[in-house]
PDB file of C-alpha atoms and ligand atoms in Angstrom:
ATOM      1  CA  UNK A   1      41.276  40.303  32.262  1.00 45.00           C
ATOM      2  CA  UNK A   2      41.696  40.851  36.144  1.00 77.00           C
ATOM      3  CA  UNK A   3      38.393  41.393  37.727  1.00 93.00           C
ATOM      4  CA  UNK A   4      39.901  43.547  40.537  1.00 95.00           C
ATOM      5  CA  UNK A   5      39.869  46.527  37.917  1.00 95.00           C
ATOM      6  CA  UNK A   6      35.982  46.763  38.637  1.00 97.00           C
ATOM      7  CA  UNK A   7      36.441  47.423  42.353  1.00 98.00           C
ATOM      8  CA  UNK A   8      36.606  51.128  43.329  1.00 98.00           C
ATOM      9  CA  UNK A   9      37.143  52.351  46.979  1.00 98.00           C
ATOM     10  CA  UNK A  10      36.169  55.918  47.993  1.00 98.00           C
ATOM     11  CA  UNK A  11      37.311  57.307  51.294  1.00 97.00           C
ATOM     12  CA  UNK A  12      37.324  60.828  52.794  1.00 96.00           C
ATOM     13  CA  UNK A  13      36.582  62.176  56.167  1.00 95.00           C
ATOM     14  CA  UNK A  14      33.011  62.217  57.412  1.00 91.00           C
ATOM     15  CA  UNK A  15      31.039  65.189  55.997  1.00 94.00           C
ATOM     16  CA  UNK A  16      33.424  65.328  53.038  1.00 96.00           C
ATOM     17  CA  UNK A  17      30.551  64.515  50.798  1.00 97.00           C
ATOM     18  CA  UNK A  18      31.231  61.025  49.797  1.00 97.00           C
ATOM     19  CA  UNK A  19      27.835  59.707  49.879  1.00 94.00           C
ATOM     20  CA  UNK A  20      26.422  62.723  48.056  1.00 96.00           C
ATOM     21  CA  UNK A  21      28.921  62.501  45.383  1.00 98.00           C
ATOM     22  CA  UNK A  22      28.641  58.633  44.912  1.00 97.00           C
ATOM     23  CA  UNK A  23      24.679  59.056  44.870  1.00 96.00           C
ATOM     24  CA  UNK A  24      25.184  61.628  42.089  1.00 98.00           C
ATOM     25  CA  UNK A  25      27.484  59.325  40.111  1.00 98.00           C
ATOM     26  CA  UNK A  26      25.172  56.408  40.116  1.00 96.00           C
ATOM     27  CA  UNK A  27      22.197  58.469  39.433  1.00 97.00           C
ATOM     28  CA  UNK A  28      24.177  59.493  36.286  1.00 97.00           C
ATOM     29  CA  UNK A  29      25.695  56.047  35.572  1.00 97.00           C
ATOM     30  CA  UNK A  30      23.127  53.446  36.791  1.00 96.00           C
ATOM     31  CA  UNK A  31      25.284  50.606  35.563  1.00 96.00           C
ATOM     32  CA  UNK A  32      27.658  51.523  38.500  1.00 97.00           C
ATOM     33  CA  UNK A  33      26.732  49.558  41.835  1.00 97.00           C
ATOM     34  CA  UNK A  34      27.358  50.233  45.325  1.00 97.00           C
ATOM     35  CA  UNK A  35      28.473  47.932  48.180  1.00 98.00           C
ATOM     36  CA  UNK A  36      26.107  47.922  51.131  1.00 98.00           C
ATOM     37  CA  UNK A  37      28.236  47.428  54.365  1.00 98.00           C
ATOM     38  CA  UNK A  38      27.166  46.107  57.691  1.00 98.00           C
ATOM     39  CA  UNK A  39      27.337  48.375  60.779  1.00 98.00           C
ATOM     40  CA  UNK A  40      26.551  48.454  64.464  1.00 98.00           C
ATOM     41  CA  UNK A  41      25.775  52.013  64.504  1.00 96.00           C
ATOM     42  CA  UNK A  42      22.147  53.400  64.963  1.00 95.00           C
ATOM     43  CA  UNK A  43      20.163  54.081  61.942  1.00 95.00           C
ATOM     44  CA  UNK A  44      19.763  57.601  60.915  1.00 90.00           C
ATOM     45  CA  UNK A  45      16.482  59.292  60.065  1.00 90.00           C
ATOM     46  CA  UNK A  46      15.933  58.543  56.390  1.00 92.00           C
ATOM     47  CA  UNK A  47      18.194  55.640  56.289  1.00 94.00           C
ATOM     48  CA  UNK A  48      16.728  52.073  55.510  1.00 97.00           C
ATOM     49  CA  UNK A  49      17.893  48.420  56.166  1.00 98.00           C
ATOM     50  CA  UNK A  50      19.692  46.984  53.090  1.00 97.00           C
ATOM     51  CA  UNK A  51      19.866  50.423  51.396  1.00 95.00           C
ATOM     52  CA  UNK A  52      22.373  52.414  53.415  1.00 94.00           C
ATOM     53  CA  UNK A  53      23.646  49.601  55.643  1.00 97.00           C
ATOM     54  CA  UNK A  54      22.776  46.209  57.122  1.00 98.00           C
ATOM     55  CA  UNK A  55      22.119  47.145  60.778  1.00 98.00           C
ATOM     56  CA  UNK A  56      23.587  44.526  63.061  1.00 98.00           C
ATOM     57  CA  UNK A  57      23.813  44.044  66.858  1.00 98.00           C
ATOM     58  CA  UNK A  58      27.317  43.778  67.940  1.00 98.00           C
ATOM     59  CA  UNK A  59      27.277  39.977  68.748  1.00 98.00           C
ATOM     60  CA  UNK A  60      25.773  39.455  65.286  1.00 98.00           C
ATOM     61  CA  UNK A  61      28.410  41.312  63.501  1.00 98.00           C
ATOM     62  CA  UNK A  62      31.084  39.301  65.532  1.00 98.00           C
ATOM     63  CA  UNK A  63      29.399  36.064  64.495  1.00 98.00           C
ATOM     64  CA  UNK A  64      29.741  37.212  60.772  1.00 98.00           C
ATOM     65  CA  UNK A  65      33.338  37.931  61.200  1.00 98.00           C
ATOM     66  CA  UNK A  66      33.824  34.580  62.951  1.00 98.00           C
ATOM     67  CA  UNK A  67      31.946  33.064  59.946  1.00 98.00           C
ATOM     68  CA  UNK A  68      34.288  34.550  57.471  1.00 97.00           C
ATOM     69  CA  UNK A  69      31.412  36.525  55.892  1.00 97.00           C
ATOM     70  CA  UNK A  70      33.291  39.913  56.033  1.00 98.00           C
ATOM     71  CA  UNK A  71      35.958  40.993  53.727  1.00 97.00           C
ATOM     72  CA  UNK A  72      37.245  43.764  55.892  1.00 98.00           C
ATOM     73  CA  UNK A  73      36.196  45.796  59.101  1.00 98.00           C
ATOM     74  CA  UNK A  74      37.063  48.380  61.563  1.00 97.00           C
ATOM     75  CA  UNK A  75      35.815  50.014  64.220  1.00 96.00           C
ATOM     76  CA  UNK A  76      35.009  53.740  63.734  1.00 92.00           C
ATOM     77  CA  UNK A  77      33.956  56.083  66.533  1.00 89.00           C
ATOM     78  CA  UNK A  78      32.854  53.296  68.537  1.00 93.00           C
ATOM     79  CA  UNK A  79      30.849  50.995  66.161  1.00 97.00           C
ATOM     80  CA  UNK A  80      31.755  48.198  63.836  1.00 98.00           C
ATOM     81  CA  UNK A  81      31.683  48.798  60.079  1.00 98.00           C
ATOM     82  CA  UNK A  82      32.586  46.056  57.676  1.00 98.00           C
ATOM     83  CA  UNK A  83      32.127  44.952  53.811  1.00 98.00           C
ATOM     84  CA  UNK A  84      30.181  41.731  53.274  1.00 97.00           C
ATOM     85  CA  UNK A  85      32.156  39.303  50.913  1.00 96.00           C
ATOM     86  CA  UNK A  86      28.849  38.626  49.160  1.00 95.00           C
ATOM     87  CA  UNK A  87      28.576  42.610  48.151  1.00 96.00           C
ATOM     88  CA  UNK A  88      31.805  42.349  46.183  1.00 96.00           C
ATOM     89  CA  UNK A  89      32.958  39.001  44.618  1.00 91.00           C
ATOM     90  CA  UNK A  90      29.874  38.306  42.705  1.00 92.00           C
ATOM     91  CA  UNK A  91      30.052  41.835  41.095  1.00 96.00           C
ATOM     92  CA  UNK A  92      33.461  41.861  40.032  1.00 95.00           C
ATOM     93  CA  UNK A  93      33.147  38.558  38.528  1.00 94.00           C
ATOM     94  CA  UNK A  94      30.484  39.580  36.494  1.00 96.00           C
ATOM     95  CA  UNK A  95      32.407  42.812  35.369  1.00 96.00           C
ATOM     96  CA  UNK A  96      30.175  45.253  37.340  1.00 97.00           C
ATOM     97  CA  UNK A  97      31.874  48.110  38.629  1.00 97.00           C
ATOM     98  CA  UNK A  98      31.438  48.127  42.454  1.00 98.00           C
ATOM     99  CA  UNK A  99      31.997  51.192  44.727  1.00 98.00           C
ATOM    100  CA  UNK A 100      33.004  50.587  48.379  1.00 98.00           C
ATOM    101  CA  UNK A 101      32.481  53.766  50.453  1.00 98.00           C
ATOM    102  CA  UNK A 102      34.682  53.043  53.554  1.00 97.00           C
ATOM    103  CA  UNK A 103      37.231  54.643  55.600  1.00 94.00           C
ATOM    104  CA  UNK A 104      41.042  54.637  55.425  1.00 95.00           C
ATOM    105  CA  UNK A 105      41.775  51.427  57.572  1.00 95.00           C
ATOM    106  CA  UNK A 106      39.356  49.505  55.306  1.00 97.00           C
ATOM    107  CA  UNK A 107      40.667  51.022  52.171  1.00 97.00           C
ATOM    108  CA  UNK A 108      44.295  49.799  53.079  1.00 96.00           C
ATOM    109  CA  UNK A 109      43.150  46.500  53.806  1.00 97.00           C
ATOM    110  CA  UNK A 110      40.921  46.267  50.540  1.00 97.00           C
ATOM    111  CA  UNK A 111      44.089  47.515  48.591  1.00 97.00           C
ATOM    112  CA  UNK A 112      46.178  44.631  50.030  1.00 97.00           C
ATOM    113  CA  UNK A 113      43.617  42.040  49.051  1.00 95.00           C
ATOM    114  CA  UNK A 114      42.806  43.514  45.760  1.00 96.00           C
ATOM    115  CA  UNK A 115      45.964  45.440  44.523  1.00 97.00           C
ATOM    116  CA  UNK A 116      44.281  46.112  41.020  1.00 96.00           C
ATOM    117  CA  UNK A 117      41.379  47.919  42.835  1.00 97.00           C
ATOM    118  CA  UNK A 118      41.442  52.132  42.313  1.00 98.00           C
ATOM    119  CA  UNK A 119      41.298  53.769  45.593  1.00 98.00           C
ATOM    120  CA  UNK A 120      40.130  57.586  45.517  1.00 98.00           C
ATOM    121  CA  UNK A 121      40.301  60.099  48.336  1.00 98.00           C
ATOM    122  CA  UNK A 122      37.691  62.764  48.397  1.00 98.00           C
ATOM    123  CA  UNK A 123      38.954  65.786  50.320  1.00 97.00           C
ATOM    124  CA  UNK A 124      36.824  68.658  51.367  1.00 97.00           C
ATOM    125  CA  UNK A 125      37.797  72.150  50.106  1.00 97.00           C
ATOM    126  CA  UNK A 126      38.827  73.118  53.794  1.00 96.00           C
ATOM    127  CA  UNK A 127      38.691  71.803  57.388  1.00 94.00           C
ATOM    128  CA  UNK A 128      36.321  74.608  58.037  1.00 95.00           C
ATOM    129  CA  UNK A 129      34.054  73.761  55.018  1.00 96.00           C
ATOM    130  CA  UNK A 130      34.109  70.270  56.458  1.00 96.00           C
ATOM    131  CA  UNK A 131      32.984  71.361  59.928  1.00 96.00           C
ATOM    132  CA  UNK A 132      30.315  73.479  58.332  1.00 96.00           C
ATOM    133  CA  UNK A 133      28.884  70.424  56.329  1.00 96.00           C
ATOM    134  CA  UNK A 134      29.030  68.050  59.127  1.00 93.00           C
ATOM    135  CA  UNK A 135      26.974  70.367  61.294  1.00 94.00           C
ATOM    136  CA  UNK A 136      24.783  71.241  58.361  1.00 94.00           C
ATOM    137  CA  UNK A 137      23.897  67.523  57.821  1.00 91.00           C
ATOM    138  CA  UNK A 138      22.217  67.706  61.315  1.00 89.00           C
ATOM    139  CA  UNK A 139      22.420  64.018  61.844  1.00 87.00           C
ATOM    140  CA  UNK A 140      24.886  63.663  64.706  1.00 88.00           C
ATOM    141  CA  UNK A 141      25.015  64.756  68.321  1.00 91.00           C
ATOM    142  CA  UNK A 142      27.719  67.312  69.162  1.00 93.00           C
ATOM    143  CA  UNK A 143      29.752  64.602  70.769  1.00 93.00           C
ATOM    144  CA  UNK A 144      29.733  62.557  67.640  1.00 91.00           C
ATOM    145  CA  UNK A 145      30.513  65.578  65.585  1.00 94.00           C
ATOM    146  CA  UNK A 146      33.593  66.069  67.734  1.00 94.00           C
ATOM    147  CA  UNK A 147      34.679  62.665  67.346  1.00 92.00           C
ATOM    148  CA  UNK A 148      34.328  62.739  63.584  1.00 92.00           C
ATOM    149  CA  UNK A 149      36.285  65.949  63.405  1.00 94.00           C
ATOM    150  CA  UNK A 150      39.046  64.726  65.557  1.00 93.00           C
ATOM    151  CA  UNK A 151      39.261  61.475  63.249  1.00 92.00           C
ATOM    152  CA  UNK A 152      39.204  63.725  60.054  1.00 94.00           C
ATOM    153  CA  UNK A 153      42.531  65.310  60.746  1.00 91.00           C
ATOM    154  CA  UNK A 154      44.020  61.915  60.962  1.00 92.00           C
ATOM    155  CA  UNK A 155      42.256  60.698  57.931  1.00 93.00           C
ATOM    156  CA  UNK A 156      43.421  63.637  55.810  1.00 94.00           C
ATOM    157  CA  UNK A 157      47.053  62.333  56.203  1.00 95.00           C
ATOM    158  CA  UNK A 158      46.271  59.058  54.411  1.00 96.00           C
ATOM    159  CA  UNK A 159      45.206  60.880  51.234  1.00 96.00           C
ATOM    160  CA  UNK A 160      48.729  60.431  49.736  1.00 96.00           C
ATOM    161  CA  UNK A 161      48.322  56.658  50.068  1.00 96.00           C
ATOM    162  CA  UNK A 162      45.388  56.511  47.393  1.00 98.00           C
ATOM    163  CA  UNK A 163      45.650  56.300  43.682  1.00 98.00           C
ATOM    164  CA  UNK A 164      43.729  59.492  43.100  1.00 98.00           C
ATOM    165  CA  UNK A 165      42.701  62.442  45.286  1.00 98.00           C
ATOM    166  CA  UNK A 166      39.673  64.634  44.280  1.00 98.00           C
ATOM    167  CA  UNK A 167      38.379  67.749  46.022  1.00 98.00           C
ATOM    168  CA  UNK A 168      34.597  67.978  46.527  1.00 98.00           C
ATOM    169  CA  UNK A 169      34.071  71.658  45.824  1.00 98.00           C
ATOM    170  CA  UNK A 170      31.032  70.757  43.830  1.00 98.00           C
ATOM    171  CA  UNK A 171      28.952  67.902  43.667  1.00 98.00           C
ATOM    172  CA  UNK A 172      28.401  67.539  39.753  1.00 98.00           C
ATOM    173  CA  UNK A 173      32.240  68.416  39.000  1.00 98.00           C
ATOM    174  CA  UNK A 174      33.453  65.967  41.677  1.00 98.00           C
ATOM    175  CA  UNK A 175      31.077  63.091  40.258  1.00 98.00           C
ATOM    176  CA  UNK A 176      32.395  63.771  36.718  1.00 98.00           C
ATOM    177  CA  UNK A 177      35.933  63.560  37.709  1.00 98.00           C
ATOM    178  CA  UNK A 178      35.467  60.439  39.548  1.00 98.00           C
ATOM    179  CA  UNK A 179      33.685  58.864  36.505  1.00 98.00           C
ATOM    180  CA  UNK A 180      36.708  59.798  34.232  1.00 97.00           C
ATOM    181  CA  UNK A 181      38.973  58.133  36.700  1.00 96.00           C
ATOM    182  CA  UNK A 182      37.153  54.880  36.812  1.00 94.00           C
ATOM    183  CA  UNK A 183      35.478  54.471  33.514  1.00 88.00           C
TER     184      UNK A 183
HETATM  185  P1  ADP B 201      30.049  61.710  53.985  1.00 86.53           P
HETATM  186  O1  ADP B 201      29.148  60.857  53.111  1.00 86.53           O
HETATM  187  O2  ADP B 201      31.297  62.133  53.434  1.00 86.53           O
HETATM  188  O3  ADP B 201      29.859  61.782  55.386  1.00 86.53           O
HETATM  189  P2  ADP B 201      27.800  63.564  53.003  1.00 86.53           P
HETATM  190  O4  ADP B 201      27.558  63.125  51.536  1.00 86.53           O
HETATM  191  O5  ADP B 201      26.698  63.171  54.074  1.00 86.53           O
HETATM  192  O6  ADP B 201      29.175  63.294  53.572  1.00 86.53           O
HETATM  193  O7  ADP B 201      27.665  65.124  52.913  1.00 86.53           O
HETATM  194  C1  ADP B 201      27.703  65.992  54.242  1.00 86.53           C
HETATM  195  C2  ADP B 201      27.001  67.073  53.949  1.00 86.53           C
HETATM  196  O8  ADP B 201      27.542  67.951  53.002  1.00 86.53           O
HETATM  197  C3  ADP B 201      25.518  66.877  53.267  1.00 86.53           C
HETATM  198  O9  ADP B 201      24.729  67.868  54.115  1.00 86.53           O
HETATM  199  C4  ADP B 201      25.705  67.240  51.896  1.00 86.53           C
HETATM  200  O10 ADP B 201      24.473  67.893  51.509  1.00 86.53           O
HETATM  201  C5  ADP B 201      26.757  68.331  51.978  1.00 86.53           C
HETATM  202  N1  ADP B 201      27.427  68.335  50.774  1.00 86.53           N
HETATM  203  C6  ADP B 201      28.189  67.443  50.095  1.00 86.53           C
HETATM  204  N2  ADP B 201      29.007  67.946  48.951  1.00 86.53           N
HETATM  205  C7  ADP B 201      28.840  69.145  49.078  1.00 86.53           C
HETATM  206  C8  ADP B 201      29.289  70.225  48.069  1.00 86.53           C
HETATM  207  N3  ADP B 201      30.009  70.119  47.113  1.00 86.53           N
HETATM  208  N4  ADP B 201      29.025  71.538  48.409  1.00 86.53           N
HETATM  209  C9  ADP B 201      28.292  71.925  49.472  1.00 86.53           C
HETATM  210  N5  ADP B 201      27.628  70.863  50.303  1.00 86.53           N
HETATM  211  C10 ADP B 201      27.954  69.541  50.137  1.00 86.53           C
HETATM  212  P1  5GP B 202      28.840  56.942  58.864  1.00 86.53           P
HETATM  213  O1  5GP B 202      28.572  56.320  60.146  1.00 86.53           O
HETATM  214  O2  5GP B 202      29.054  58.386  58.543  1.00 86.53           O
HETATM  215  O3  5GP B 202      27.797  56.186  57.851  1.00 86.53           O
HETATM  216  O4  5GP B 202      30.263  55.936  58.322  1.00 86.53           O
HETATM  217  C1  5GP B 202      31.287  56.400  59.114  1.00 86.53           C
HETATM  218  C2  5GP B 202      32.393  55.931  58.330  1.00 86.53           C
HETATM  219  O5  5GP B 202      32.520  54.491  58.297  1.00 86.53           O
HETATM  220  C3  5GP B 202      32.590  56.409  57.019  1.00 86.53           C
HETATM  221  O6  5GP B 202      34.021  56.995  56.514  1.00 86.53           O
HETATM  222  C4  5GP B 202      32.105  55.451  56.016  1.00 86.53           C
HETATM  223  O7  5GP B 202      32.918  55.286  54.695  1.00 86.53           O
HETATM  224  C5  5GP B 202      33.028  54.127  56.839  1.00 86.53           C
HETATM  225  N1  5GP B 202      32.407  52.994  56.582  1.00 86.53           N
HETATM  226  C6  5GP B 202      31.319  52.615  55.954  1.00 86.53           C
HETATM  227  N2  5GP B 202      30.987  51.385  55.752  1.00 86.53           N
HETATM  228  C7  5GP B 202      32.377  50.667  55.859  1.00 86.53           C
HETATM  229  C8  5GP B 202      32.681  49.324  55.891  1.00 86.53           C
HETATM  230  O8  5GP B 202      32.237  48.529  55.316  1.00 86.53           O
HETATM  231  N3  5GP B 202      34.035  49.267  56.052  1.00 86.53           N
HETATM  232  C9  5GP B 202      34.932  50.295  56.499  1.00 86.53           C
HETATM  233  N4  5GP B 202      36.058  50.216  56.848  1.00 86.53           N
HETATM  234  N5  5GP B 202      34.524  51.484  56.744  1.00 86.53           N
HETATM  235  C10 5GP B 202      33.151  51.804  56.446  1.00 86.53           C
END
């Protein structure tokens, strides 16, 4: 059996609801695990080391790249984000479904490395709703919101490259749809 089938990649513009939907999915299906990425961005209020991310300095992140410990990485709105190898390989070898919530460049790289992975793009119902959610979350400065909205327009054009596209109009409905796609 091909272990790559246990790998699921979820992308979507910032504010589309990826973290909310994936958290709901995992609450309902505890057998599914999430890959914790490394990042150089600041910790948001409520986030915790090793839960949301591994928070690294730029030199520490670059050292991990040099040491071959990062499966894929990119720069997003001025910060590094990357998937540690250790988050993925041991899980798919154990036939545990693991979800990577990563942006479009990382998703393309993972699909190249693991063609058997399932890639899912979460779309907001509209661009206006995306902006409303991003502002409503209240976690970013105005400058960061503008940067994420500008990136969102580009990210949306990648949707057709994914195996599946789901619209996050309702958290439960969207989580159910993703579960049906990956189970
Ligand atoms: P992402 O992880 O894609 O950046 P989040 O999961 O942080 O997005 O969601 C952005 C904001 O939108 C959060 O405040 C979240 O509560 C809200 N949200 C997510 N999904 C929905 C939905 N289906 N309807 C309304 N609000 C939503
Ligand atoms: P945020 O700062 O909102 O947590 O994340 C910003 C973007 O980086 C999101 O689109 C998120 O999915 C993406 N991201 C998080 N971790 C990784 C990763 O390990 N690799 C890549 N390529 N993108 C990531």
